[in-house]
PDB file of C-alpha atoms and ligand atoms in Angstrom:
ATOM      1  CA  UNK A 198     129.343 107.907  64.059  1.00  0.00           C
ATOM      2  CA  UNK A 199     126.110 108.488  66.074  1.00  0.00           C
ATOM      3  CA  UNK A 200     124.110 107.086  63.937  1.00  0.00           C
ATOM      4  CA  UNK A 201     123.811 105.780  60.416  1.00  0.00           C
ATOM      5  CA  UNK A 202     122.388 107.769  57.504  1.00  0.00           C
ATOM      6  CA  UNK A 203     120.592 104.337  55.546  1.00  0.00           C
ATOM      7  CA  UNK A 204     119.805 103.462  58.874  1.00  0.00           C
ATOM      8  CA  UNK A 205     118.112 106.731  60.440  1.00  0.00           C
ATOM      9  CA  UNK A 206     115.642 106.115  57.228  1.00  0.00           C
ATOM     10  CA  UNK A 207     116.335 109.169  55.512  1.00  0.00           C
ATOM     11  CA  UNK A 208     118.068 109.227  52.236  1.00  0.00           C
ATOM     12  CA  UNK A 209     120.768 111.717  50.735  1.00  0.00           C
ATOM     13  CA  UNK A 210     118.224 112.562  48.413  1.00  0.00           C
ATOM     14  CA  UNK A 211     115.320 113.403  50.603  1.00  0.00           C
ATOM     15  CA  UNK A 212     117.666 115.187  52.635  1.00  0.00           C
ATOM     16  CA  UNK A 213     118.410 117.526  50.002  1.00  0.00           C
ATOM     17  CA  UNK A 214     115.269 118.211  49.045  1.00  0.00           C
ATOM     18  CA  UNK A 215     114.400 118.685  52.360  1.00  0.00           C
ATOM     19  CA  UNK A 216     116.974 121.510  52.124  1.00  0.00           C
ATOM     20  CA  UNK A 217     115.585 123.178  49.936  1.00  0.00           C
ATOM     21  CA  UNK A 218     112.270 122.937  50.515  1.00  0.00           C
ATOM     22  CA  UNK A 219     112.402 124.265  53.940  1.00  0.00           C
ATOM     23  CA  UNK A 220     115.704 125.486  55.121  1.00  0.00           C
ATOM     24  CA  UNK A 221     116.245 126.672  58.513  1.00  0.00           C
ATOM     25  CA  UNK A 222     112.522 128.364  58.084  1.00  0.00           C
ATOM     26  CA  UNK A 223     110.730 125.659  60.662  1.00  0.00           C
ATOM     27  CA  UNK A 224     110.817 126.944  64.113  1.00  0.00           C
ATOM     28  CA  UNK A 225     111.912 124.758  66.554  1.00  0.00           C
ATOM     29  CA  UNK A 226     110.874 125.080  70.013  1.00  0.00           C
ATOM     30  CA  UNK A 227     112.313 123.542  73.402  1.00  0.00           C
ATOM     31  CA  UNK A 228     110.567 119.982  74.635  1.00  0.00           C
ATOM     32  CA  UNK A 229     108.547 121.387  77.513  1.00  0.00           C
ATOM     33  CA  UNK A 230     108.250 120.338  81.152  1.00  0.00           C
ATOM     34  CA  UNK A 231     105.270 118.721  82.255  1.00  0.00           C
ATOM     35  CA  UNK A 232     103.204 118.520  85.846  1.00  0.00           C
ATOM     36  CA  UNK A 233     104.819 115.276  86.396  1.00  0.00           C
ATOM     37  CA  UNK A 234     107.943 115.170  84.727  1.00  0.00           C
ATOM     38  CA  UNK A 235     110.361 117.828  83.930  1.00  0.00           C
ATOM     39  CA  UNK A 236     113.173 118.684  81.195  1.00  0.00           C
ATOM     40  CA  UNK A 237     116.478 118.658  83.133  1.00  0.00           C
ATOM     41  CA  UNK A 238     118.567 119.134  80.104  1.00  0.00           C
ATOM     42  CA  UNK A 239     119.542 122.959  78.905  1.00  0.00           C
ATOM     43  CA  UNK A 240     116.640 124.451  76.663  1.00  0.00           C
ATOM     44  CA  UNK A 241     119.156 123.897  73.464  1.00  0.00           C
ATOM     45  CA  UNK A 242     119.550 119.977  73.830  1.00  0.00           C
ATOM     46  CA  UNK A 243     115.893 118.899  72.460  1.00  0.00           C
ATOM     47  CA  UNK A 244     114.895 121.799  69.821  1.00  0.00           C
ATOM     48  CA  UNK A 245     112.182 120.143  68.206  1.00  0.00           C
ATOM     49  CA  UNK A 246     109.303 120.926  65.585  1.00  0.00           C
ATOM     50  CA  UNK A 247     106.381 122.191  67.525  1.00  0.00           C
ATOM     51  CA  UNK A 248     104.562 119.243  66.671  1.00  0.00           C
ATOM     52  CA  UNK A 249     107.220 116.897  68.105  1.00  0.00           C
ATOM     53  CA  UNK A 250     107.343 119.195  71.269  1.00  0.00           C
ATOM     54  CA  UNK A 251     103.674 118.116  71.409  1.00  0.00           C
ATOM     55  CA  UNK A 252     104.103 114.647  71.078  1.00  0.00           C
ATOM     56  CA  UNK A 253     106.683 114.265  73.495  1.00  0.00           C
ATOM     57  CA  UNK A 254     105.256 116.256  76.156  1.00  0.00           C
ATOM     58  CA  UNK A 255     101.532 114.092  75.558  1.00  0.00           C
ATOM     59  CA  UNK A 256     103.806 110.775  75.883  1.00  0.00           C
ATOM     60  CA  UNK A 257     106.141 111.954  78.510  1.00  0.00           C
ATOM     61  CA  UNK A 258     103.453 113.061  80.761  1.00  0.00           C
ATOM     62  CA  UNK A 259     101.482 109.716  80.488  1.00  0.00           C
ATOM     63  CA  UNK A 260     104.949 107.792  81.270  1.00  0.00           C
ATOM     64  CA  UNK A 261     105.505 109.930  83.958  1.00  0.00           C
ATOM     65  CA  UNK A 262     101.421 109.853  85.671  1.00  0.00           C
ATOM     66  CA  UNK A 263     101.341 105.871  85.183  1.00  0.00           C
ATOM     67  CA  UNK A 264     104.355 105.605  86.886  1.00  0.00           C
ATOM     68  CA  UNK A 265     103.675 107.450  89.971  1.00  0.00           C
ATOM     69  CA  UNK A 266     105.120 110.571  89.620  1.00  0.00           C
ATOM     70  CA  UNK A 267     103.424 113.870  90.070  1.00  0.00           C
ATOM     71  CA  UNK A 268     103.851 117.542  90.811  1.00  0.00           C
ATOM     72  CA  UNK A 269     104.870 117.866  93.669  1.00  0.00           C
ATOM     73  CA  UNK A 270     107.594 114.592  92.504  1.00  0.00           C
ATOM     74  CA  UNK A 271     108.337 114.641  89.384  1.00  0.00           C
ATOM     75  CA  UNK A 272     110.594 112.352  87.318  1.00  0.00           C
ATOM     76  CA  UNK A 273     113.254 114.491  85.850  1.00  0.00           C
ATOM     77  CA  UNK A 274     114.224 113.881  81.617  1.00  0.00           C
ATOM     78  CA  UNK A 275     117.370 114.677  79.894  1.00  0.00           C
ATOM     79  CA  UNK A 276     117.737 115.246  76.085  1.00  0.00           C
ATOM     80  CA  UNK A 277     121.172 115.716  74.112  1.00  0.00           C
ATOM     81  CA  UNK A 278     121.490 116.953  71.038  1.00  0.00           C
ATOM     82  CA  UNK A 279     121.709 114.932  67.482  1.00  0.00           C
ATOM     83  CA  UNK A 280     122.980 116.156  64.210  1.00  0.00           C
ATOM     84  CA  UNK A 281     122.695 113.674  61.580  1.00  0.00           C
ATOM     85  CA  UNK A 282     118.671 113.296  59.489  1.00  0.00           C
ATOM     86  CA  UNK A 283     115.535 113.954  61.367  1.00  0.00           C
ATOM     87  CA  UNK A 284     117.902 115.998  63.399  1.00  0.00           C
ATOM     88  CA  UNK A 285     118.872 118.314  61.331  1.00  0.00           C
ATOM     89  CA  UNK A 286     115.110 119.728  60.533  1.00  0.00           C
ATOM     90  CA  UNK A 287     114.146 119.309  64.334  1.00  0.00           C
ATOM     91  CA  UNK A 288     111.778 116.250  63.721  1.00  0.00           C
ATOM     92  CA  UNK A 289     113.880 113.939  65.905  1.00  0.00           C
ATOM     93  CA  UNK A 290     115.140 113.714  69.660  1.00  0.00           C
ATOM     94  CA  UNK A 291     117.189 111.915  71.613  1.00  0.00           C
ATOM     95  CA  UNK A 292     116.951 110.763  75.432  1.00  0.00           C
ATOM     96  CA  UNK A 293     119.545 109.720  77.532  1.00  0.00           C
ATOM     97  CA  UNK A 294     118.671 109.697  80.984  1.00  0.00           C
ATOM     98  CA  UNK A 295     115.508 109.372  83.257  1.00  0.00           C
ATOM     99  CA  UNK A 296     115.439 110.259  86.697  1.00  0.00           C
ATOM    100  CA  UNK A 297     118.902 111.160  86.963  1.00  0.00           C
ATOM    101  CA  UNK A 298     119.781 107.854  86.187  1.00  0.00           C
ATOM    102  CA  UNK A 299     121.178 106.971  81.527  1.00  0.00           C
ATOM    103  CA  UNK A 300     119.549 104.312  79.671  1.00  0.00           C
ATOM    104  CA  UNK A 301     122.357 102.514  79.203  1.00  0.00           C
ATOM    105  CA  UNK A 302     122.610 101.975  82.853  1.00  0.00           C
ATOM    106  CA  UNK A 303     118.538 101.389  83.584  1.00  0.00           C
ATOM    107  CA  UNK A 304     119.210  98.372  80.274  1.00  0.00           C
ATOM    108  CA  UNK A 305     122.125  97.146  82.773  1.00  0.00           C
ATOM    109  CA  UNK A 306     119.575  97.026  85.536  1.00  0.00           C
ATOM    110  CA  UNK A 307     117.167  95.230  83.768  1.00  0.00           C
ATOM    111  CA  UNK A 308     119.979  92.433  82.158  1.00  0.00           C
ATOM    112  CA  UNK A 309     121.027  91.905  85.689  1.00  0.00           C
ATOM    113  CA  UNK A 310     117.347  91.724  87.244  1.00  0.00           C
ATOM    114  CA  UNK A 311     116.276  89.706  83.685  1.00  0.00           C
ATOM    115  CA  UNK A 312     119.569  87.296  84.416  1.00  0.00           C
ATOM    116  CA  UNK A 313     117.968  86.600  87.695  1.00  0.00           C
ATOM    117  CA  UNK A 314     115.267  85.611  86.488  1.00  0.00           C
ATOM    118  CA  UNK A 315     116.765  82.356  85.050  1.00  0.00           C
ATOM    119  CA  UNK A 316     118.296  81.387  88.451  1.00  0.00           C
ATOM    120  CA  UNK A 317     115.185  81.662  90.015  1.00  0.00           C
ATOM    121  CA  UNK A 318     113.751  78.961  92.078  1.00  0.00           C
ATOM    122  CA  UNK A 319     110.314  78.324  90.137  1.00  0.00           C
ATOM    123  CA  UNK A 320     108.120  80.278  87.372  1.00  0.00           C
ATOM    124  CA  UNK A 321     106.157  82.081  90.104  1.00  0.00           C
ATOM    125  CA  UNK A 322     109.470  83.617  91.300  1.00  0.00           C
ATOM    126  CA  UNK A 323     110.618  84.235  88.188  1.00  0.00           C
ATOM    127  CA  UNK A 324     107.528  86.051  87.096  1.00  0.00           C
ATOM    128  CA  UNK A 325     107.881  87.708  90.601  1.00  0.00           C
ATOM    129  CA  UNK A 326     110.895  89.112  89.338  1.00  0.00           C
ATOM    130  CA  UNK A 327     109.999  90.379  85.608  1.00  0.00           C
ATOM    131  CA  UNK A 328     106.579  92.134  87.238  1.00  0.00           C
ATOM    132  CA  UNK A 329     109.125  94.127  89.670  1.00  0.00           C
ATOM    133  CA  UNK A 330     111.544  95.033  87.424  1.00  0.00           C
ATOM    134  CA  UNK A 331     109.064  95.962  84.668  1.00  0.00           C
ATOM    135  CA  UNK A 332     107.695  98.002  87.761  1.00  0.00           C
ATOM    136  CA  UNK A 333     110.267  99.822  88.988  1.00  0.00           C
ATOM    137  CA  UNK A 334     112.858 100.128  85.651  1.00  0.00           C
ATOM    138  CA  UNK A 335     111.929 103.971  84.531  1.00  0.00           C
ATOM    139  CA  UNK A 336     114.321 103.595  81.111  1.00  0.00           C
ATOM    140  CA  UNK A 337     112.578 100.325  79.901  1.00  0.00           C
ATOM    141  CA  UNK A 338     108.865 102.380  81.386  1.00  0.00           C
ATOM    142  CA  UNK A 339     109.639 105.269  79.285  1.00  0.00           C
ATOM    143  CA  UNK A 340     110.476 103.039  76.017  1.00  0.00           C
ATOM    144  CA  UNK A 341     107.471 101.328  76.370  1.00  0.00           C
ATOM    145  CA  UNK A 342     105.374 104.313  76.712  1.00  0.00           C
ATOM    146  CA  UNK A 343     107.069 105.996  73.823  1.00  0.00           C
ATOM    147  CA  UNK A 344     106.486 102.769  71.931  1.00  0.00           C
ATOM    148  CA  UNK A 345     102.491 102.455  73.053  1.00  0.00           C
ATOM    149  CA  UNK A 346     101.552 105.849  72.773  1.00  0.00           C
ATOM    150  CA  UNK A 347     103.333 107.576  70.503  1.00  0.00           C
ATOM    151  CA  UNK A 348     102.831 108.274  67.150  1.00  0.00           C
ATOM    152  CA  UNK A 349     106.171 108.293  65.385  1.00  0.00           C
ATOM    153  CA  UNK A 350     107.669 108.844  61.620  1.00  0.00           C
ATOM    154  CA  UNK A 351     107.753 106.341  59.334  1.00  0.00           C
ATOM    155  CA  UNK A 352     109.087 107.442  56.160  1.00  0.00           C
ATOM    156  CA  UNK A 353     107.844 104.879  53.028  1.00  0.00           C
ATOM    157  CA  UNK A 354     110.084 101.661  52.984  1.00  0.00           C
ATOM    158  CA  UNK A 355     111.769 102.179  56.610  1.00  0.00           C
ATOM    159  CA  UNK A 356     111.371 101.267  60.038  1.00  0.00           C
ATOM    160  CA  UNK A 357     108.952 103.407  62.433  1.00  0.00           C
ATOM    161  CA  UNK A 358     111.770 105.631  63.807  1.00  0.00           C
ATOM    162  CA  UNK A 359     111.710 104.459  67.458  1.00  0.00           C
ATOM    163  CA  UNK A 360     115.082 103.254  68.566  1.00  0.00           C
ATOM    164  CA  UNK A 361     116.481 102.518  71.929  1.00  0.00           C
ATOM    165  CA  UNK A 362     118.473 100.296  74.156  1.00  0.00           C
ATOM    166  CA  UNK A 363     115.202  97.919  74.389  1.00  0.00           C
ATOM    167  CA  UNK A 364     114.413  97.704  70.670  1.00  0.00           C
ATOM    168  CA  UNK A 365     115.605  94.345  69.561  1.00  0.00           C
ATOM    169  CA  UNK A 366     113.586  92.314  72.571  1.00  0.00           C
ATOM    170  CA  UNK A 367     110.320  94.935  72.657  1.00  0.00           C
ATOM    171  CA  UNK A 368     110.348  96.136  68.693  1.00  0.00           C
ATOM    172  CA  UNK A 369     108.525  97.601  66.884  1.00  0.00           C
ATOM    173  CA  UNK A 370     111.440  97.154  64.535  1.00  0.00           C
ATOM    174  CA  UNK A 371     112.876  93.903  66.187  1.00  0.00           C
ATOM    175  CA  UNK A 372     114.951  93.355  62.820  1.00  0.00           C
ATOM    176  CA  UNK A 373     117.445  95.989  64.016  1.00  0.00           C
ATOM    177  CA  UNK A 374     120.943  95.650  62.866  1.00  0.00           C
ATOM    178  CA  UNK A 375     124.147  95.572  65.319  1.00  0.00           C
ATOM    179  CA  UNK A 376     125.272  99.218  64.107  1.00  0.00           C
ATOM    180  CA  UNK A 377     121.954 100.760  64.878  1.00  0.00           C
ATOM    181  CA  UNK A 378     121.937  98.773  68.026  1.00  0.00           C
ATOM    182  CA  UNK A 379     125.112  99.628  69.305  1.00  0.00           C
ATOM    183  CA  UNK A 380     124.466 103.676  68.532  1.00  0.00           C
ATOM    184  CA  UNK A 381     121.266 103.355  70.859  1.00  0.00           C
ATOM    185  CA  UNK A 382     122.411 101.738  73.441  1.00  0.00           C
ATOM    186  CA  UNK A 383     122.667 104.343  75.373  1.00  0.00           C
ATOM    187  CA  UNK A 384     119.726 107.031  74.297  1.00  0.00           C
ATOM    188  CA  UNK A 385     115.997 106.501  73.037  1.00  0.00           C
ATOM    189  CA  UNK A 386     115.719 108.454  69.402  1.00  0.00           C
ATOM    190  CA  UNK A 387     112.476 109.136  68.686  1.00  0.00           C
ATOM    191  CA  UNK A 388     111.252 111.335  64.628  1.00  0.00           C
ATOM    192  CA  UNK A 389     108.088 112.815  63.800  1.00  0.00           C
TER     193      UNK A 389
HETATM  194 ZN1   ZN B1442     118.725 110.470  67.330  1.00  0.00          ZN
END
């Protein structure tokens, strides 16, 4: 399973209701490409409430301007599609890769480069390393943006509903069990 209804933060109940009270009635609109970074996943793999289309493109853009990228080189996004809670109303979206490269291979890059950092000569060299890979590692860049700057769900009694690869070390919800680990490790999920 993808991911885990307690877990996700949304309950059978509210679900339901949810159902009801709004149906299929909320349009959903396409996560659009920036100046400096652009959606390279089909229109259909991030249909999101316009007001998470918003937020996404306001944080995206940020993530994409502090780290270098521009018009004329821009950093390229990919989105798949969920189905289970926020997903199903539009309010949530998942990322899986950032330019051209999946999150579960830019959290590789940074184990190995982090891994380094304990065989490293001295602390300068070791903080040498960190500051570069912190630099230079777009997955753990754009989880840290999305974490800083955006303003996520957090429905009463649960977790704010920002979950990635990074999650555990970086928070916010540091707490975060093995299951919901494991079904991130390889895409950021973001709800509003
Ligand atoms: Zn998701």
């Amino acid at each position: 399973m993808e991911e885990l209804w307690v877990a996700i933060g949304i309950t059978l109940l509210t679900v339901m209701l949810y159902d009801a009270i709004f149906g299929s009635s909320i349009p959903r609109v396409p996560v659009p490409s920036g100046r400096a970074y652009r959606i390279d996943s089909p229109p259909g793999n991030g249909l999101v409430t316009p007001e998470l289309a918003a937020e996404l493109r306001r944080v995206l853009e940020k993530f994409a301007m502090d780290a270098g990228f521009s018009e004329s080189n821009s950093v390229g996004i990919f989105f798949k599609p969920g189905v289970v809670g926020h997903h199903k109303f539009g309010r949530a979206a998942d990322i899986y890769a950032v330019g051209g490269l999946g999150l579960d291979m830019w959290k590789q890059r940074w184990n190995k480069a982090m891994a380094g950092t304990v065989q490293a000569s001295d602390t300068g060299a070791r903080q040498r390393i960190a500051d570069e890979e912190r630099k230079r590692n777009l997955g753990w860049r754009l989880y840290k943006a999305l974490q800083l700057f955006g303003r996520w769900a957090q429905p009463y009694g649960y977790p704010i509903q920002l979950f990635g690869p990074w999650t555990r070390t970086e928070g916010p919800w540091t707490y975060i069990s093995d299951p919901l680990l494991q079904a991130h490790r390889d895409h950021i999920h973001v709800a509003k």
